[in-house]
Amino acid sequence: MAEYRLSISGATCQGCARKITQALTVVPGVSEVQVDLEQQQVQVTAKDDVPTERLQTAIAEAGYGPSEPHCEGVVNESPSSREPAATDGDVTLSISGATCAGCVRTIEEALRNTPGVKKAEMNFADRTAQVSGSASVKSLVQAVEAAGYGASEISPEDDGSEQEARELAHYRLLLRHMWFGLGLGAPLMAWGLLGGDMMVRPGETSQWVWLGIGLATLAVLATAGRHFFVGAWKAFGNHNANMDTLIALGTGAAWLYSMAVVLAPGVLPEAARHVYFEASAMIIGLINLGQALEVRARGKTSAAIKRLLDLGAKTARVIRDGREQDIPVEQVQLGDRLRVRPGEKIAVDGEVIEGESRIDESMLTGEPMPVEKNIGDKVSAGTLNESGTLIYTATAVGRDTALSRIVALVKKAQGSKPPIGRLADQVSAIFVPVIMIIAVVSALVWFNVGPDPRLTHMLISATTVLIIACPCALGLATPMSVMVGVGKAAEFGILIRQGEALQTSSKLDTIVLDKTGTITEGKPEVTAILTADGQQDDRILHIAASLESGSEHPLAQAILREAERRELSLMEASQFSALNGKGVTAIVEGQRYRLGNRRWLESEGVTVTLETQSLTDKGATPLFLATDTSLLGVIGVADRIKEDSRAAIARLRDVGMKVVMITGDIQASANAIAKEAGVDEVMAEVLPEDKAKKVKALQQEGRIVGMVGDGINDAPALAQADVGFAIGTGTDVAIESASITLMGGSLHGVADAMAISAATVSNIKQNLFGAFIYNSLGVPVAAGVLYPFTGSLLSPVIAGAAMSLSSVTVVTNANRLRLFKPGRRNQ
Amino acid sequence: MSLLINLGGIVLVGLIIWWFWLSRPGGKKPLQVSDEVTIVVESGVYEPGLIHARAGQPLTLHFDRRDPSPCAEQVIFHGLDTSEFLDDGKVTTITLQNPPEGEYRFTCQMQMYQGRLIVD
């Protein structure tokens, strides 16, 4: 087995990669080719030695050379050390050539008989196979191929390039259709506008000319307009009517009428012998143009998702069997050790086991400052390593990384709709048949009470109503804005899970902020120790730390850190008991001690003699240590407010929010923090279970309340609030537990979320207004209400142009949101 | 002639109302209850456009999108808080975990592609 690494040049896309792969695969002996576009390198594996020149020639012949002679030579190794192995449930194969249930059995058997495979199941519907076990992907593919079918691994990190290529092909097809329609329609229309005769006279040569033009128009309808007619027919068969129905009816009616004029002009009154072939062709051309423009504009609406996907690394440097090698990121397995160098992206989620560095996590959290990472810290896929080299263990790969979960979450949220769009939804659902009825009624009115030529007026009004009423703009108004708004929020580290939360956020008038971990850092420190007579600092701390040794509470952690700093070894504590909102009790060295708040100890009969005003004035929480009967000392624990909390709270107040801080701390400590942070109101000494009641009380006052907390102990209050903002950490499970999750810890995220929500709702309103106005004005005008004043009817061609531009206008307006900046982000 | 045209118009309005609102597709055929269905997204419609499923059981739907039009790019299940982007030229699988009893519409974003899901 031999392996080669060769430099390539000029390869820029997956298409290039495919060409290079194909060119090298046909070289005798070559068994595997991997193209790395980022590094402009190709890795070739061959069963036997292959002349390097032969490989270079193949690359050059494919059009990507001449490659520089940068061959890293032959590496001999056993296949087992190199081939990626399948792990439980994470190998999905795309199967080709399977046409029946019998094929499924054959393929499953072939996979199950492959050494190392524990389980193999094929889904016939989507032609994929899920394989679990330890077999290599290569052996699985070979097994399927040996059974007479094709297989390839589906990457969980699909970068969307295939989708982009399809969209581009569709865009080009629509443009071709546009040129076909306009190529015939525009000269005909110019002829009419320049005074050319559009009337048919029986027996004259012009009748034959118009017959020829009619057949040419039919060709346009059958090619460039075919998809409208097929769509309309299929929808009709399903008792549905869609926009294809309107276009097919409008263009079809114009063509049929014109053809009737050409074939039997004598049947119609002389004034009605006008042909409208140009209308059919022009409408088909213009609507295809509109759709092409829409395809382009829509591509931009999902730009946020593409940017998120682009954040992921394409390759990873794994350390296996003591050797380092670059492999595609999808081949990284749980537990792999990986090295990341300065300037490289973290490939998968992991935990640092060696080295220290600063990592730019702004793409996940929206926060600009790099974060220090040391041994034991977590790192996330897609983040950028700035300074040092790290070695980390993979803890989540593929779809399980935080980045992948965020992408999935954003994609799903982009499909949800806020209540504001409900009316448009209801209208859209019945719109097309209503328009068809209006077209018929309009035609009848023109026939019965209209001026001559009545048949012509009937046709023009009905056709124009059908064409101008296409509900594209109405249907797109809400979803396009939501798609861009949710994507925009994701760029700032804000995950909006539902359209409803997006809309409600723009209406909030009160924000309730949890104190610990939200306004403050959430990492309290021991700031002072007060002792009763005859007691010493270290003794108080020693007992308190021993009591708290099993607790995960942030205050307990502060005491334990301080004890560790003072190198106090912990004593054994027994009969430990924690009382929510009160404190803890346990037996240490045969003596029962209590550590908790004043109210609890006093209720237990302990007389508190120490004055703690000096602690609470500085925002510290006093924790009282006592035996069953007497107080031993007080430990002051303070939590610093986050650097930017004050600025963020000021920003919220600037936009008219009432900002409330809620905490279990005593009033005096809470007041000190509140004063520093600049909130309007403080709710102190609130037990965790009572936070939701406080939120409810505010709601009963008629306020629309947003609650900001860490997503775990504040869950009931987050659920009670009109909008719950969970403060996440980028990798926290909280990203899946709140209607809005702030990936970073900054309160600026709340202000950003509200600003983006307001901008999105405003954008939706603009779109809906435009769409409703467009249809509610366009339809009557098309039906001819202006005829008494202007003496003319709206041309179906103008209606076609307006209709195709309406959806483009909505999509373009939604895209304006991409330029929105919440403001004062970094202050 | 005039009477015929007016009568024709009125009949046409009646047919539109009946065909699109009053009659239901597949109403005469017994519905096939299934917990796994492949739905082809093509030419402006979902085929089949009517799905019948059992309440309290997961329902797996494979959307085979063959329509490059951007209108077809997303399917939304109204009332089930579920939506999914459909990759062009690929099959996208959506699993509805224990959908509650009821009738739900599934549509594209613009509600031009329409289908119904009956869970009972």
Tab-separated table of C-alpha atoms in Angstrom, chain A residues 81-492:
chain	number	residue	atom	x	y	z
A	81	SER	CA	-4.037	2.241	10.556
A	82	ARG	CA	-5.354	4.583	7.917
A	83	GLU	CA	-8.866	3.679	6.894
A	84	PRO	CA	-11.606	5.489	8.708
A	85	ALA	CA	-13.638	3.183	10.844
A	86	ALA	CA	-17.372	3.239	11.227
A	87	THR	CA	-18.700	3.879	14.675
A	88	ASP	CA	-22.120	3.105	16.045
A	89	GLY	CA	-24.790	4.752	13.958
A	90	ASP	CA	-22.685	7.423	12.321
A	91	VAL	CA	-22.095	6.041	8.858
A	92	THR	CA	-24.757	6.787	6.305
A	93	LEU	CA	-24.327	5.550	2.772
A	94	SER	CA	-26.104	6.848	-0.262
A	95	ILE	CA	-27.139	3.838	-2.356
A	96	SER	CA	-27.639	3.944	-6.093
A	97	GLY	CA	-29.105	1.340	-8.425
A	98	ALA	CA	-31.640	-0.061	-5.969
A	99	THR	CA	-35.012	-0.389	-7.647
A	100	CYS	CA	-37.008	-2.834	-5.555
A	101	ALA	CA	-37.484	-4.371	-2.144
A	102	GLY	CA	-35.357	-7.333	-3.274
A	103	CYS	CA	-32.433	-4.975	-3.795
A	104	VAL	CA	-32.824	-3.805	-0.200
A	105	ARG	CA	-32.397	-7.349	1.118
A	106	THR	CA	-29.345	-7.948	-1.091
A	107	ILE	CA	-27.673	-4.713	-0.037
A	108	GLU	CA	-28.416	-5.231	3.647
A	109	GLU	CA	-27.023	-8.758	3.488
A	110	ALA	CA	-23.888	-7.541	1.726
A	111	LEU	CA	-23.350	-4.916	4.410
A	112	ARG	CA	-24.118	-7.292	7.296
A	113	ASN	CA	-21.635	-9.819	5.929
A	114	THR	CA	-18.867	-7.213	5.979
A	115	PRO	CA	-16.504	-7.912	8.892
A	116	GLY	CA	-17.061	-5.478	11.736
A	117	VAL	CA	-20.648	-4.562	10.870
A	118	LYS	CA	-23.037	-4.903	13.784
A	119	LYS	CA	-26.157	-3.567	12.157
A	120	ALA	CA	-27.122	-2.472	8.660
A	121	GLU	CA	-30.469	-1.105	7.580
A	122	MET	CA	-31.406	0.364	4.277
A	123	ASN	CA	-34.126	2.926	3.766
A	124	PHE	CA	-35.558	2.266	0.343
A	125	ALA	CA	-37.465	5.535	0.256
A	126	ASP	CA	-34.459	7.791	0.417
A	127	ARG	CA	-31.927	5.250	-0.890
A	128	THR	CA	-29.708	5.414	2.155
A	129	ALA	CA	-28.212	2.792	4.425
A	130	GLN	CA	-27.351	3.234	8.106
A	131	VAL	CA	-24.457	1.095	9.223
A	132	SER	CA	-23.185	0.527	12.774
A	133	GLY	CA	-20.034	-1.247	13.767
A	134	SER	CA	-16.327	-1.001	13.230
A	135	ALA	CA	-16.001	-1.683	9.495
A	136	SER	CA	-14.268	0.956	7.387
A	137	VAL	CA	-16.318	3.095	5.046
A	138	LYS	CA	-14.227	1.836	2.176
A	139	SER	CA	-15.031	-1.805	2.898
A	140	LEU	CA	-18.725	-0.970	3.159
A	141	VAL	CA	-18.686	0.767	-0.215
A	142	GLN	CA	-16.827	-2.178	-1.730
A	143	ALA	CA	-19.363	-4.628	-0.302
A	144	VAL	CA	-22.265	-2.727	-1.849
A	145	GLU	CA	-20.434	-2.443	-5.173
A	146	ALA	CA	-19.663	-6.160	-5.151
A	147	ALA	CA	-23.410	-6.779	-4.765
A	148	GLY	CA	-23.972	-4.855	-7.977
A	149	TYR	CA	-24.983	-1.450	-6.622
A	150	GLY	CA	-23.315	1.877	-6.014
A	151	ALA	CA	-22.572	3.489	-2.663
A	152	SER	CA	-20.924	6.571	-1.277
A	153	GLU	CA	-20.712	8.068	2.157
A	154	ILE	CA	-23.042	10.923	2.941
A	155	SER	CA	-21.171	13.602	4.796
A	156	PRO	CA	-23.000	14.962	7.803
A	157	GLU	CA	-21.374	18.304	7.038
A	158	ASP	CA	-22.888	18.870	3.622
A	159	ASP	CA	-21.596	22.261	2.633
A	160	GLY	CA	-24.516	22.928	0.305
A	161	SER	CA	-22.362	23.264	-2.812
A	162	GLU	CA	-24.442	20.647	-4.616
A	163	GLN	CA	-27.591	22.556	-3.780
A	164	GLU	CA	-25.988	25.756	-5.026
A	165	ALA	CA	-25.084	24.080	-8.322
A	166	ARG	CA	-28.696	22.956	-8.771
A	167	GLU	CA	-29.994	26.419	-8.004
A	168	LEU	CA	-27.602	27.890	-10.545
A	169	ALA	CA	-28.736	25.404	-13.177
A	170	HIS	CA	-32.370	26.251	-12.435
A	171	TYR	CA	-31.588	29.961	-12.626
A	172	ARG	CA	-30.006	29.509	-16.050
A	173	LEU	CA	-32.954	27.445	-17.260
A	174	LEU	CA	-35.358	30.177	-16.188
A	175	LEU	CA	-33.260	32.755	-18.026
A	176	ARG	CA	-33.382	30.630	-21.200
A	177	HIS	CA	-37.159	30.412	-20.837
A	178	MET	CA	-37.277	34.149	-20.340
A	179	TRP	CA	-35.326	34.821	-23.541
A	180	PHE	CA	-37.539	32.402	-25.461
A	181	GLY	CA	-40.720	34.127	-24.322
A	182	LEU	CA	-39.446	37.672	-24.728
A	183	GLY	CA	-37.712	36.794	-28.010
A	184	LEU	CA	-41.100	36.223	-29.595
A	185	GLY	CA	-43.260	38.492	-27.451
A	186	ALA	CA	-41.144	41.681	-27.483
A	187	PRO	CA	-41.004	42.112	-31.314
A	188	LEU	CA	-44.743	41.395	-31.511
A	189	MET	CA	-45.461	43.934	-28.821
A	190	ALA	CA	-43.176	46.498	-30.487
A	191	TRP	CA	-45.056	45.894	-33.731
A	192	GLY	CA	-48.354	46.654	-32.016
A	193	LEU	CA	-47.016	49.729	-30.201
A	194	LEU	CA	-45.499	51.128	-33.399
A	195	GLY	CA	-48.877	51.017	-35.087
A	196	GLY	CA	-48.643	47.591	-36.695
A	197	ASP	CA	-51.918	45.860	-37.475
A	198	MET	CA	-52.889	43.252	-34.854
A	199	MET	CA	-56.254	42.501	-36.421
A	200	VAL	CA	-57.100	39.409	-38.452
A	201	ARG	CA	-59.006	39.754	-41.709
A	202	PRO	CA	-60.532	36.636	-43.255
A	203	GLY	CA	-58.901	35.439	-46.465
A	204	GLU	CA	-55.945	37.835	-46.348
A	205	THR	CA	-52.309	36.754	-46.143
A	206	SER	CA	-52.104	38.191	-42.657
A	207	GLN	CA	-54.384	35.386	-41.472
A	208	TRP	CA	-51.720	32.834	-42.433
A	209	VAL	CA	-48.978	34.950	-40.900
A	210	TRP	CA	-50.909	35.125	-37.631
A	211	LEU	CA	-51.477	31.367	-37.787
A	212	GLY	CA	-47.704	30.915	-37.989
A	213	ILE	CA	-47.173	33.317	-35.085
A	214	GLY	CA	-49.865	31.496	-33.122
A	215	LEU	CA	-48.037	28.189	-33.596
A	216	ALA	CA	-44.758	29.826	-32.576
A	217	THR	CA	-46.497	31.133	-29.434
A	218	LEU	CA	-47.755	27.610	-28.780
A	219	ALA	CA	-44.147	26.457	-28.926
A	220	VAL	CA	-43.261	29.062	-26.280
A	221	LEU	CA	-46.137	27.894	-24.077
A	222	ALA	CA	-45.130	24.261	-24.548
A	223	THR	CA	-41.480	24.844	-23.670
A	224	ALA	CA	-40.793	27.957	-21.612
A	225	GLY	CA	-44.298	27.836	-20.140
A	226	ARG	CA	-44.684	24.082	-19.863
A	227	HIS	CA	-44.021	23.941	-16.134
A	228	PHE	CA	-46.917	26.318	-15.467
A	229	PHE	CA	-49.360	24.122	-17.356
A	230	VAL	CA	-48.096	20.874	-15.852
A	231	GLY	CA	-48.228	22.389	-12.366
A	232	ALA	CA	-51.699	23.765	-12.942
A	233	TRP	CA	-52.989	20.428	-14.212
A	234	LYS	CA	-51.507	18.461	-11.329
A	235	ALA	CA	-52.861	20.933	-8.796
A	236	PHE	CA	-56.278	20.758	-10.459
A	237	GLY	CA	-56.242	16.980	-10.170
A	238	ASN	CA	-55.599	17.366	-6.439
A	239	HIS	CA	-58.444	19.892	-6.076
A	240	ASN	CA	-55.842	22.583	-5.472
A	241	ALA	CA	-55.269	25.833	-7.284
A	242	ASN	CA	-51.876	27.485	-7.210
A	243	MET	CA	-50.075	30.290	-8.958
A	244	ASP	CA	-49.415	28.006	-11.902
A	245	THR	CA	-53.192	27.772	-12.263
A	246	LEU	CA	-53.493	31.539	-12.638
A	247	ILE	CA	-50.617	31.818	-15.107
A	248	ALA	CA	-51.780	28.851	-17.169
A	249	LEU	CA	-55.353	30.124	-17.254
A	250	GLY	CA	-54.290	33.669	-18.159
A	251	THR	CA	-51.830	32.822	-20.902
A	252	GLY	CA	-53.920	29.891	-22.112
A	253	ALA	CA	-57.035	32.056	-22.395
A	254	ALA	CA	-55.171	34.748	-24.364
A	255	TRP	CA	-53.751	32.140	-26.752
A	256	LEU	CA	-57.022	30.256	-27.221
A	257	TYR	CA	-58.956	33.445	-27.906
A	258	SER	CA	-56.321	34.642	-30.388
A	259	MET	CA	-56.276	31.271	-32.108
A	260	ALA	CA	-60.067	31.347	-32.377
A	261	VAL	CA	-59.756	34.774	-34.017
A	262	VAL	CA	-57.176	33.409	-36.490
A	263	LEU	CA	-59.098	30.245	-37.348
A	264	ALA	CA	-62.610	31.668	-37.524
A	265	PRO	CA	-62.490	35.455	-37.654
A	266	GLY	CA	-65.880	35.609	-39.323
A	267	VAL	CA	-67.606	34.273	-36.212
A	268	LEU	CA	-66.535	37.290	-34.145
A	269	PRO	CA	-67.582	40.909	-34.472
A	270	GLU	CA	-65.073	42.913	-36.492
A	271	ALA	CA	-63.884	44.973	-33.516
A	272	ALA	CA	-63.097	41.777	-31.576
A	273	ARG	CA	-60.708	40.281	-34.192
A	274	HIS	CA	-57.613	41.414	-32.320
A	275	VAL	CA	-54.942	38.828	-31.429
A	276	TYR	CA	-53.045	38.698	-28.125
A	277	PHE	CA	-50.248	36.244	-28.901
A	278	GLU	CA	-47.700	38.812	-27.716
A	279	ALA	CA	-49.393	38.870	-24.311
A	280	SER	CA	-49.033	35.096	-23.862
A	281	ALA	CA	-45.383	35.061	-24.910
A	282	MET	CA	-44.453	38.198	-22.984
A	283	ILE	CA	-46.167	37.008	-19.792
A	284	ILE	CA	-44.340	33.667	-19.950
A	285	GLY	CA	-41.040	35.489	-20.521
A	286	LEU	CA	-41.598	38.046	-17.778
A	287	ILE	CA	-42.733	35.543	-15.177
A	288	ASN	CA	-39.728	33.360	-15.899
A	289	LEU	CA	-37.575	36.478	-15.475
A	290	GLY	CA	-39.288	37.220	-12.162
A	291	GLN	CA	-38.703	33.685	-10.963
A	292	ALA	CA	-35.054	33.837	-12.006
A	293	LEU	CA	-34.591	37.061	-10.056
A	294	GLU	CA	-36.360	35.491	-7.121
A	295	VAL	CA	-34.078	32.440	-7.195
A	296	ARG	CA	-31.082	34.768	-7.014
A	297	ALA	CA	-32.497	36.944	-4.262
A	298	ARG	CA	-33.627	33.928	-2.246
A	299	GLY	CA	-30.159	32.480	-2.309
A	300	LYS	CA	-29.119	35.465	-0.216
A	301	THR	CA	-31.842	34.953	2.377
A	302	SER	CA	-30.200	31.745	3.531
A	303	ALA	CA	-26.741	33.333	3.512
A	304	ALA	CA	-26.602	33.157	7.306
A	305	ILE	CA	-26.895	29.362	7.216
A	306	LYS	CA	-24.224	29.152	4.547
A	307	ARG	CA	-21.944	31.346	6.627
A	308	LEU	CA	-22.530	29.127	9.655
A	309	LEU	CA	-21.773	26.020	7.610
A	310	ASP	CA	-18.658	27.649	6.215
A	311	LEU	CA	-17.383	28.101	9.751
A	312	GLY	CA	-16.790	24.385	10.053
A	313	ALA	CA	-13.289	23.083	9.368
A	314	LYS	CA	-12.974	20.801	6.359
A	315	THR	CA	-10.054	18.787	7.681
A	316	ALA	CA	-8.743	17.809	11.082
A	317	ARG	CA	-5.250	16.865	12.252
A	318	VAL	CA	-5.695	13.689	14.276
A	319	ILE	CA	-3.077	11.912	16.319
A	320	ARG	CA	-3.482	8.164	15.907
A	321	ASP	CA	-0.903	5.578	16.863
A	322	GLY	CA	1.539	8.357	17.600
A	323	ARG	CA	1.313	9.785	14.078
A	324	GLU	CA	-0.350	13.007	13.026
A	325	GLN	CA	-2.361	13.119	9.836
A	326	ASP	CA	-4.870	15.423	8.191
A	327	ILE	CA	-8.170	13.704	7.509
A	328	PRO	CA	-11.610	14.956	6.385
A	329	VAL	CA	-13.448	16.250	9.416
A	330	GLU	CA	-16.308	13.778	8.936
A	331	GLN	CA	-13.895	10.931	9.613
A	332	VAL	CA	-13.014	12.151	13.094
A	333	GLN	CA	-14.306	9.802	15.761
A	334	LEU	CA	-15.278	10.319	19.363
A	335	GLY	CA	-12.240	10.056	21.573
A	336	ASP	CA	-9.762	10.949	18.829
A	337	ARG	CA	-6.948	13.219	19.898
A	338	LEU	CA	-6.541	16.240	17.629
A	339	ARG	CA	-3.988	18.983	17.295
A	340	VAL	CA	-4.920	22.521	16.324
A	341	ARG	CA	-2.267	25.077	15.486
A	342	PRO	CA	-2.438	28.866	15.635
A	343	GLY	CA	-4.690	30.266	12.935
A	344	GLU	CA	-6.571	27.005	12.429
A	345	LYS	CA	-10.185	26.211	13.204
A	346	ILE	CA	-11.266	23.745	15.847
A	347	ALA	CA	-12.546	20.762	13.838
A	348	VAL	CA	-14.964	19.143	16.301
A	349	ASP	CA	-16.177	19.793	19.840
A	350	GLY	CA	-13.638	18.668	22.391
A	351	GLU	CA	-11.807	19.071	25.671
A	352	VAL	CA	-8.283	20.436	25.894
A	353	ILE	CA	-5.755	17.919	27.186
A	354	GLU	CA	-2.549	19.749	26.357
A	355	GLY	CA	-1.426	23.316	25.744
A	356	GLU	CA	-2.981	26.709	26.227
A	357	SER	CA	-4.269	29.268	23.782
A	358	ARG	CA	-6.789	31.991	23.117
A	359	ILE	CA	-9.785	31.084	20.996
A	360	ASP	CA	-12.033	33.428	19.048
A	361	GLU	CA	-15.552	32.137	19.756
A	362	SER	CA	-17.336	35.137	18.268
A	363	MET	CA	-18.893	33.042	15.508
A	364	LEU	CA	-20.770	31.044	18.145
A	365	THR	CA	-21.314	33.546	20.923
A	366	GLY	CA	-21.263	36.857	19.082
A	367	GLU	CA	-18.753	38.158	21.620
A	368	PRO	CA	-15.640	39.700	20.137
A	369	MET	CA	-13.051	39.010	22.857
A	370	PRO	CA	-11.005	35.787	22.504
A	371	VAL	CA	-11.322	33.303	25.369
A	372	GLU	CA	-8.400	31.735	27.239
A	373	LYS	CA	-8.324	27.936	26.997
A	374	ASN	CA	-6.322	25.641	29.246
A	375	ILE	CA	-6.309	21.950	30.083
A	376	GLY	CA	-9.830	20.764	30.902
A	377	ASP	CA	-11.575	23.592	29.018
A	378	LYS	CA	-14.097	22.853	26.313
A	379	VAL	CA	-13.576	23.920	22.715
A	380	SER	CA	-16.209	24.102	19.994
A	381	ALA	CA	-16.135	23.200	16.319
A	382	GLY	CA	-15.840	26.209	14.034
A	383	THR	CA	-14.096	28.483	16.536
A	384	LEU	CA	-10.712	29.922	15.645
A	385	ASN	CA	-7.525	29.135	17.516
A	386	GLU	CA	-5.531	32.360	17.742
A	387	SER	CA	-2.282	31.963	19.617
A	388	GLY	CA	-0.983	28.624	20.924
A	389	THR	CA	-1.126	24.986	19.894
A	390	LEU	CA	-3.703	22.807	21.599
A	391	ILE	CA	-4.284	19.087	21.721
A	392	TYR	CA	-7.843	18.150	22.525
A	393	THR	CA	-10.023	15.061	22.709
A	394	ALA	CA	-13.083	14.874	20.448
A	395	THR	CA	-16.220	14.869	22.606
A	396	ALA	CA	-18.817	15.500	19.876
A	397	VAL	CA	-18.547	14.932	16.133
A	398	GLY	CA	-20.733	15.216	13.040
A	399	ARG	CA	-24.297	16.297	13.762
A	400	ASP	CA	-23.649	16.374	17.503
A	401	THR	CA	-21.319	19.363	17.558
A	402	ALA	CA	-22.710	22.611	18.918
A	403	LEU	CA	-22.256	24.223	15.503
A	404	SER	CA	-24.230	21.485	13.739
A	405	ARG	CA	-26.982	21.663	16.341
A	406	ILE	CA	-27.152	25.411	15.955
A	407	VAL	CA	-27.398	25.123	12.167
A	408	ALA	CA	-30.218	22.575	12.522
A	409	LEU	CA	-31.975	24.777	15.064
A	410	VAL	CA	-31.714	27.901	12.921
A	411	LYS	CA	-32.947	26.037	9.847
A	412	LYS	CA	-35.981	24.836	11.762
A	413	ALA	CA	-36.707	28.235	13.306
A	414	GLN	CA	-36.522	29.851	9.880
A	415	GLY	CA	-39.566	27.823	8.927
A	416	SER	CA	-41.703	28.917	11.851
A	417	LYS	CA	-44.129	31.774	11.463
A	418	PRO	CA	-45.049	34.552	13.845
A	419	PRO	CA	-48.767	35.191	14.468
A	420	ILE	CA	-48.564	38.353	12.369
A	421	GLY	CA	-48.491	36.161	9.264
A	422	ARG	CA	-51.685	34.272	10.091
A	423	LEU	CA	-54.011	36.529	8.172
A	424	ALA	CA	-51.814	36.287	5.085
A	425	ASP	CA	-51.784	32.498	5.513
A	426	GLN	CA	-55.559	32.348	5.687
A	427	VAL	CA	-55.896	34.591	2.654
A	428	SER	CA	-53.286	32.661	0.668
A	429	ALA	CA	-55.047	29.371	1.317
A	430	ILE	CA	-58.259	30.476	-0.441
A	431	PHE	CA	-56.815	33.128	-2.694
A	432	VAL	CA	-56.498	31.439	-6.058
A	433	PRO	CA	-60.064	30.109	-6.404
A	434	VAL	CA	-61.356	33.505	-5.232
A	435	ILE	CA	-59.375	35.196	-7.987
A	436	MET	CA	-60.697	32.727	-10.533
A	437	ILE	CA	-64.239	33.634	-9.477
A	438	ILE	CA	-63.433	37.365	-9.653
A	439	ALA	CA	-62.053	36.845	-13.168
A	440	VAL	CA	-65.261	35.098	-14.291
A	441	VAL	CA	-67.485	37.730	-12.662
A	442	SER	CA	-65.383	40.521	-14.190
A	443	ALA	CA	-65.736	38.919	-17.616
A	444	LEU	CA	-69.516	38.666	-17.191
A	445	VAL	CA	-69.800	42.296	-16.111
A	446	TRP	CA	-67.841	43.439	-19.171
A	447	PHE	CA	-69.970	41.207	-21.379
A	448	ASN	CA	-73.254	42.523	-19.999
A	449	VAL	CA	-72.642	46.187	-19.346
A	450	GLY	CA	-69.320	46.975	-21.003
A	451	PRO	CA	-68.771	48.927	-24.192
A	452	ASP	CA	-67.797	47.274	-27.463
A	453	PRO	CA	-65.795	45.302	-28.321
A	454	ARG	CA	-67.261	43.383	-25.387
A	455	LEU	CA	-65.590	40.048	-26.154
A	456	THR	CA	-62.184	41.678	-26.278
A	457	HIS	CA	-62.802	43.551	-23.024
A	458	MET	CA	-64.003	40.327	-21.405
A	459	LEU	CA	-60.823	38.585	-22.374
A	460	ILE	CA	-58.485	41.391	-21.337
A	461	SER	CA	-60.080	41.953	-17.927
A	462	ALA	CA	-60.276	38.228	-17.066
A	463	THR	CA	-56.722	37.541	-18.254
A	464	THR	CA	-55.307	40.572	-16.475
A	465	VAL	CA	-57.078	39.726	-13.202
A	466	LEU	CA	-55.682	36.180	-13.349
A	467	ILE	CA	-52.157	37.321	-14.100
A	468	ILE	CA	-51.852	40.260	-11.713
A	469	ALA	CA	-53.374	38.442	-8.751
A	470	CYS	CA	-50.694	35.819	-8.315
A	471	PRO	CA	-50.283	35.642	-4.537
A	472	CYS	CA	-46.497	35.192	-4.556
A	473	ALA	CA	-45.865	38.432	-2.682
A	474	LEU	CA	-48.497	37.701	-0.056
A	475	GLY	CA	-47.227	34.195	0.551
A	476	LEU	CA	-43.610	35.258	0.750
A	477	ALA	CA	-44.098	38.347	2.914
A	478	THR	CA	-43.740	36.672	6.313
A	479	PRO	CA	-41.461	33.681	5.696
A	480	MET	CA	-38.818	35.642	3.832
A	481	SER	CA	-38.437	38.175	6.641
A	482	VAL	CA	-38.418	35.440	9.298
A	483	MET	CA	-35.761	33.543	7.379
A	484	VAL	CA	-33.477	36.559	7.185
A	485	GLY	CA	-34.276	37.794	10.711
A	486	VAL	CA	-33.604	34.434	12.384
A	487	GLY	CA	-30.402	34.064	10.355
A	488	LYS	CA	-29.340	37.578	11.288
A	489	ALA	CA	-29.886	36.841	14.959
A	490	ALA	CA	-27.777	33.672	14.643
A	491	GLU	CA	-24.898	35.799	13.368
A	492	PHE	CA	-25.000	37.647	16.686
